[in-house]
Amino acid sequence: MSESMERINKFRDERNWRQFHNEKDLAISISLEANELLELFQWKTPEESKENIERLKEELADVLIYSYMMADNLGFDIDEIITEKLIKNAKKYPVPKSIGQKKKYNELDKAD
């Protein structure tokens, strides 16, 4: 278990909050916090959106904390599932076809 996960669990368990952190509610919380993060970018240029670094860090941390808790509930190893996803993405987005492209994997072979 990662040091971050241990700190998250300690914080949650000291408050007896595990009972509220089922997968459904954690998924909802991830989405809500991701939207709070997104709101910091609304109606702003990319440069303006980075002006409030503290809020960005807080909202990103919230998304990550809930994501870690969901992974822990499901018995997922974070490093393992990220590695597995990167392997799948490497197959979908091979470097020769995807380098410098913003196309989705199913559009990489299509002519511009």
mmCIF file with all atom_site columns, C-alpha atoms in Angstrom:
data_model
loop_
_atom_site.group_PDB
_atom_site.id
_atom_site.type_symbol
_atom_site.label_atom_id
_atom_site.label_alt_id
_atom_site.label_comp_id
_atom_site.label_asym_id
_atom_site.label_entity_id
_atom_site.label_seq_id
_atom_site.pdbx_PDB_ins_code
_atom_site.Cartn_x
_atom_site.Cartn_y
_atom_site.Cartn_z
_atom_site.occupancy
_atom_site.B_iso_or_equiv
_atom_site.pdbx_formal_charge
_atom_site.auth_seq_id
_atom_site.auth_comp_id
_atom_site.auth_asym_id
_atom_site.auth_atom_id
_atom_site.pdbx_PDB_model_num
ATOM 1   C CA . MET A 1 1   ? 0.000   0.000  0.000   1.00 0.00 ? 1   MET A CA 1
ATOM 2   C CA . SER A 1 2   ? 1.315   3.429  -0.899  1.00 0.00 ? 2   SER A CA 1
ATOM 3   C CA . GLU A 1 3   ? 2.137   6.044  1.683   1.00 0.00 ? 3   GLU A CA 1
ATOM 4   C CA . SER A 1 4   ? -0.596  8.271  0.238   1.00 0.00 ? 4   SER A CA 1
ATOM 5   C CA . MET A 1 5   ? -3.191  5.514  0.561   1.00 0.00 ? 5   MET A CA 1
ATOM 6   C CA . GLU A 1 6   ? -2.164  4.881  4.160   1.00 0.00 ? 6   GLU A CA 1
ATOM 7   C CA . ARG A 1 7   ? -2.583  8.587  5.003   1.00 0.00 ? 7   ARG A CA 1
ATOM 8   C CA . ILE A 1 8   ? -5.969  8.727  3.245   1.00 0.00 ? 8   ILE A CA 1
ATOM 9   C CA . ASN A 1 9   ? -7.198  5.627  5.105   1.00 0.00 ? 9   ASN A CA 1
ATOM 10  C CA . LYS A 1 10  ? -5.933  6.955  8.437   1.00 0.00 ? 10  LYS A CA 1
ATOM 11  C CA . PHE A 1 11  ? -7.716  10.280 7.917   1.00 0.00 ? 11  PHE A CA 1
ATOM 12  C CA . ARG A 1 12  ? -10.955 8.535  6.892   1.00 0.00 ? 12  ARG A CA 1
ATOM 13  C CA . ASP A 1 13  ? -10.830 5.861  9.576   1.00 0.00 ? 13  ASP A CA 1
ATOM 14  C CA . GLU A 1 14  ? -10.166 8.355  12.399  1.00 0.00 ? 14  GLU A CA 1
ATOM 15  C CA . ARG A 1 15  ? -13.502 9.921  11.466  1.00 0.00 ? 15  ARG A CA 1
ATOM 16  C CA . ASN A 1 16  ? -15.348 6.616  10.906  1.00 0.00 ? 16  ASN A CA 1
ATOM 17  C CA . TRP A 1 17  ? -16.194 7.639  7.335   1.00 0.00 ? 17  TRP A CA 1
ATOM 18  C CA . ARG A 1 18  ? -15.528 4.329  5.584   1.00 0.00 ? 18  ARG A CA 1
ATOM 19  C CA . GLN A 1 19  ? -19.212 3.487  6.072   1.00 0.00 ? 19  GLN A CA 1
ATOM 20  C CA . PHE A 1 20  ? -20.098 6.329  3.673   1.00 0.00 ? 20  PHE A CA 1
ATOM 21  C CA . HIS A 1 21  ? -17.490 5.491  1.051   1.00 0.00 ? 21  HIS A CA 1
ATOM 22  C CA . ASN A 1 22  ? -19.049 2.775  -1.079  1.00 0.00 ? 22  ASN A CA 1
ATOM 23  C CA . GLU A 1 23  ? -18.107 2.548  -4.745  1.00 0.00 ? 23  GLU A CA 1
ATOM 24  C CA . LYS A 1 24  ? -21.263 4.293  -5.981  1.00 0.00 ? 24  LYS A CA 1
ATOM 25  C CA . ASP A 1 25  ? -20.792 7.292  -3.722  1.00 0.00 ? 25  ASP A CA 1
ATOM 26  C CA . LEU A 1 26  ? -17.080 7.446  -4.435  1.00 0.00 ? 26  LEU A CA 1
ATOM 27  C CA . ALA A 1 27  ? -17.752 7.458  -8.190  1.00 0.00 ? 27  ALA A CA 1
ATOM 28  C CA . ILE A 1 28  ? -20.238 10.293 -7.690  1.00 0.00 ? 28  ILE A CA 1
ATOM 29  C CA . SER A 1 29  ? -17.726 12.191 -5.568  1.00 0.00 ? 29  SER A CA 1
ATOM 30  C CA . ILE A 1 30  ? -14.997 11.760 -8.192  1.00 0.00 ? 30  ILE A CA 1
ATOM 31  C CA . SER A 1 31  ? -17.315 13.245 -10.801 1.00 0.00 ? 31  SER A CA 1
ATOM 32  C CA . LEU A 1 32  ? -18.404 16.126 -8.569  1.00 0.00 ? 32  LEU A CA 1
ATOM 33  C CA . GLU A 1 33  ? -14.836 17.021 -7.644  1.00 0.00 ? 33  GLU A CA 1
ATOM 34  C CA . ALA A 1 34  ? -13.727 16.755 -11.281 1.00 0.00 ? 34  ALA A CA 1
ATOM 35  C CA . ASN A 1 35  ? -16.462 19.240 -12.137 1.00 0.00 ? 35  ASN A CA 1
ATOM 36  C CA . GLU A 1 36  ? -15.248 21.595 -9.411  1.00 0.00 ? 36  GLU A CA 1
ATOM 37  C CA . LEU A 1 37  ? -11.803 21.354 -10.998 1.00 0.00 ? 37  LEU A CA 1
ATOM 38  C CA . LEU A 1 38  ? -13.292 21.996 -14.424 1.00 0.00 ? 38  LEU A CA 1
ATOM 39  C CA . GLU A 1 39  ? -15.148 25.035 -13.130 1.00 0.00 ? 39  GLU A CA 1
ATOM 40  C CA . LEU A 1 40  ? -11.803 26.710 -12.393 1.00 0.00 ? 40  LEU A CA 1
ATOM 41  C CA . PHE A 1 41  ? -11.165 26.737 -16.162 1.00 0.00 ? 41  PHE A CA 1
ATOM 42  C CA . GLN A 1 42  ? -14.597 27.929 -17.261 1.00 0.00 ? 42  GLN A CA 1
ATOM 43  C CA . TRP A 1 43  ? -14.575 31.185 -19.257 1.00 0.00 ? 43  TRP A CA 1
ATOM 44  C CA . LYS A 1 44  ? -10.838 31.632 -18.801 1.00 0.00 ? 44  LYS A CA 1
ATOM 45  C CA . THR A 1 45  ? -7.864  31.459 -21.081 1.00 0.00 ? 45  THR A CA 1
ATOM 46  C CA . PRO A 1 46  ? -5.377  28.678 -20.323 1.00 0.00 ? 46  PRO A CA 1
ATOM 47  C CA . GLU A 1 47  ? -3.125  31.279 -18.699 1.00 0.00 ? 47  GLU A CA 1
ATOM 48  C CA . GLU A 1 48  ? -5.910  32.768 -16.562 1.00 0.00 ? 48  GLU A CA 1
ATOM 49  C CA . SER A 1 49  ? -7.000  29.339 -15.396 1.00 0.00 ? 49  SER A CA 1
ATOM 50  C CA . LYS A 1 50  ? -3.627  28.765 -13.741 1.00 0.00 ? 50  LYS A CA 1
ATOM 51  C CA . GLU A 1 51  ? -3.777  31.930 -11.645 1.00 0.00 ? 51  GLU A CA 1
ATOM 52  C CA . ASN A 1 52  ? -5.326  30.233 -8.606  1.00 0.00 ? 52  ASN A CA 1
ATOM 53  C CA . ILE A 1 53  ? -2.793  27.452 -8.070  1.00 0.00 ? 53  ILE A CA 1
ATOM 54  C CA . GLU A 1 54  ? -3.997  26.680 -4.538  1.00 0.00 ? 54  GLU A CA 1
ATOM 55  C CA . ARG A 1 55  ? -7.558  25.949 -5.683  1.00 0.00 ? 55  ARG A CA 1
ATOM 56  C CA . LEU A 1 56  ? -6.257  23.866 -8.591  1.00 0.00 ? 56  LEU A CA 1
ATOM 57  C CA . LYS A 1 57  ? -4.158  21.782 -6.202  1.00 0.00 ? 57  LYS A CA 1
ATOM 58  C CA . GLU A 1 58  ? -7.061  21.358 -3.786  1.00 0.00 ? 58  GLU A CA 1
ATOM 59  C CA . GLU A 1 59  ? -9.569  20.237 -6.405  1.00 0.00 ? 59  GLU A CA 1
ATOM 60  C CA . LEU A 1 60  ? -7.089  17.916 -8.116  1.00 0.00 ? 60  LEU A CA 1
ATOM 61  C CA . ALA A 1 61  ? -6.217  16.430 -4.716  1.00 0.00 ? 61  ALA A CA 1
ATOM 62  C CA . ASP A 1 62  ? -9.916  15.806 -4.038  1.00 0.00 ? 62  ASP A CA 1
ATOM 63  C CA . VAL A 1 63  ? -10.269 13.931 -7.334  1.00 0.00 ? 63  VAL A CA 1
ATOM 64  C CA . LEU A 1 64  ? -7.176  11.865 -6.562  1.00 0.00 ? 64  LEU A CA 1
ATOM 65  C CA . ILE A 1 65  ? -8.181  11.127 -2.957  1.00 0.00 ? 65  ILE A CA 1
ATOM 66  C CA . TYR A 1 66  ? -11.590 9.793  -3.981  1.00 0.00 ? 66  TYR A CA 1
ATOM 67  C CA . SER A 1 67  ? -9.977  7.843  -6.834  1.00 0.00 ? 67  SER A CA 1
ATOM 68  C CA . TYR A 1 68  ? -7.460  6.273  -4.461  1.00 0.00 ? 68  TYR A CA 1
ATOM 69  C CA . MET A 1 69  ? -10.248 5.369  -2.033  1.00 0.00 ? 69  MET A CA 1
ATOM 70  C CA . MET A 1 70  ? -12.268 3.729  -4.795  1.00 0.00 ? 70  MET A CA 1
ATOM 71  C CA . ALA A 1 71  ? -9.247  1.735  -5.967  1.00 0.00 ? 71  ALA A CA 1
ATOM 72  C CA . ASP A 1 72  ? -8.578  0.645  -2.395  1.00 0.00 ? 72  ASP A CA 1
ATOM 73  C CA . ASN A 1 73  ? -12.213 -0.420 -1.883  1.00 0.00 ? 73  ASN A CA 1
ATOM 74  C CA . LEU A 1 74  ? -12.028 -2.535 -5.030  1.00 0.00 ? 74  LEU A CA 1
ATOM 75  C CA . GLY A 1 75  ? -8.650  -4.026 -4.125  1.00 0.00 ? 75  GLY A CA 1
ATOM 76  C CA . PHE A 1 76  ? -6.933  -2.418 -7.117  1.00 0.00 ? 76  PHE A CA 1
ATOM 77  C CA . ASP A 1 77  ? -3.232  -1.629 -7.074  1.00 0.00 ? 77  ASP A CA 1
ATOM 78  C CA . ILE A 1 78  ? -2.955  1.905  -8.476  1.00 0.00 ? 78  ILE A CA 1
ATOM 79  C CA . ASP A 1 79  ? 0.436   1.362  -10.124 1.00 0.00 ? 79  ASP A CA 1
ATOM 80  C CA . GLU A 1 80  ? -0.765  -1.904 -11.645 1.00 0.00 ? 80  GLU A CA 1
ATOM 81  C CA . ILE A 1 81  ? -3.976  -0.530 -13.141 1.00 0.00 ? 81  ILE A CA 1
ATOM 82  C CA . ILE A 1 82  ? -2.159  2.516  -14.531 1.00 0.00 ? 82  ILE A CA 1
ATOM 83  C CA . THR A 1 83  ? 0.480   0.269  -16.105 1.00 0.00 ? 83  THR A CA 1
ATOM 84  C CA . GLU A 1 84  ? -2.232  -1.949 -17.632 1.00 0.00 ? 84  GLU A CA 1
ATOM 85  C CA . LYS A 1 85  ? -4.028  1.088  -19.063 1.00 0.00 ? 85  LYS A CA 1
ATOM 86  C CA . LEU A 1 86  ? -0.813  2.551  -20.507 1.00 0.00 ? 86  LEU A CA 1
ATOM 87  C CA . ILE A 1 87  ? -0.134  -0.767 -22.249 1.00 0.00 ? 87  ILE A CA 1
ATOM 88  C CA . LYS A 1 88  ? -3.633  -0.724 -23.767 1.00 0.00 ? 88  LYS A CA 1
ATOM 89  C CA . ASN A 1 89  ? -3.228  2.914  -24.797 1.00 0.00 ? 89  ASN A CA 1
ATOM 90  C CA . ALA A 1 90  ? 0.141   2.179  -26.408 1.00 0.00 ? 90  ALA A CA 1
ATOM 91  C CA . LYS A 1 91  ? -1.590  -0.367 -28.644 1.00 0.00 ? 91  LYS A CA 1
ATOM 92  C CA . LYS A 1 92  ? -4.404  2.038  -29.505 1.00 0.00 ? 92  LYS A CA 1
ATOM 93  C CA . TYR A 1 93  ? -2.021  4.947  -30.055 1.00 0.00 ? 93  TYR A CA 1
ATOM 94  C CA . PRO A 1 94  ? 1.179   3.610  -31.631 1.00 0.00 ? 94  PRO A CA 1
ATOM 95  C CA . VAL A 1 95  ? 3.870   6.284  -31.823 1.00 0.00 ? 95  VAL A CA 1
ATOM 96  C CA . PRO A 1 96  ? 4.273   6.267  -35.626 1.00 0.00 ? 96  PRO A CA 1
ATOM 97  C CA . LYS A 1 97  ? 0.550   6.933  -36.141 1.00 0.00 ? 97  LYS A CA 1
ATOM 98  C CA . SER A 1 98  ? -0.190  9.145  -33.167 1.00 0.00 ? 98  SER A CA 1
ATOM 99  C CA . ILE A 1 99  ? 2.855   11.342 -32.683 1.00 0.00 ? 99  ILE A CA 1
ATOM 100 C CA . GLY A 1 100 ? 1.774   14.958 -32.819 1.00 0.00 ? 100 GLY A CA 1
ATOM 101 C CA . GLN A 1 101 ? -1.849  13.935 -33.462 1.00 0.00 ? 101 GLN A CA 1
ATOM 102 C CA . LYS A 1 102 ? -4.896  14.754 -31.363 1.00 0.00 ? 102 LYS A CA 1
ATOM 103 C CA . LYS A 1 103 ? -7.123  12.289 -33.149 1.00 0.00 ? 103 LYS A CA 1
ATOM 104 C CA . LYS A 1 104 ? -8.896  9.504  -31.342 1.00 0.00 ? 104 LYS A CA 1
ATOM 105 C CA . TYR A 1 105 ? -7.445  6.037  -31.918 1.00 0.00 ? 105 TYR A CA 1
ATOM 106 C CA . ASN A 1 106 ? -10.212 5.048  -34.324 1.00 0.00 ? 106 ASN A CA 1
ATOM 107 C CA . GLU A 1 107 ? -9.459  8.059  -36.526 1.00 0.00 ? 107 GLU A CA 1
ATOM 108 C CA . LEU A 1 108 ? -5.679  7.682  -36.782 1.00 0.00 ? 108 LEU A CA 1
ATOM 109 C CA . ASP A 1 109 ? -5.789  5.767  -40.067 1.00 0.00 ? 109 ASP A CA 1
ATOM 110 C CA . LYS A 1 110 ? -8.185  8.180  -41.728 1.00 0.00 ? 110 LYS A CA 1
ATOM 111 C CA . ALA A 1 111 ? -6.800  10.759 -44.129 1.00 0.00 ? 111 ALA A CA 1
ATOM 112 C CA . ASP A 1 112 ? -7.090  14.407 -43.122 1.00 0.00 ? 112 ASP A CA 1
#
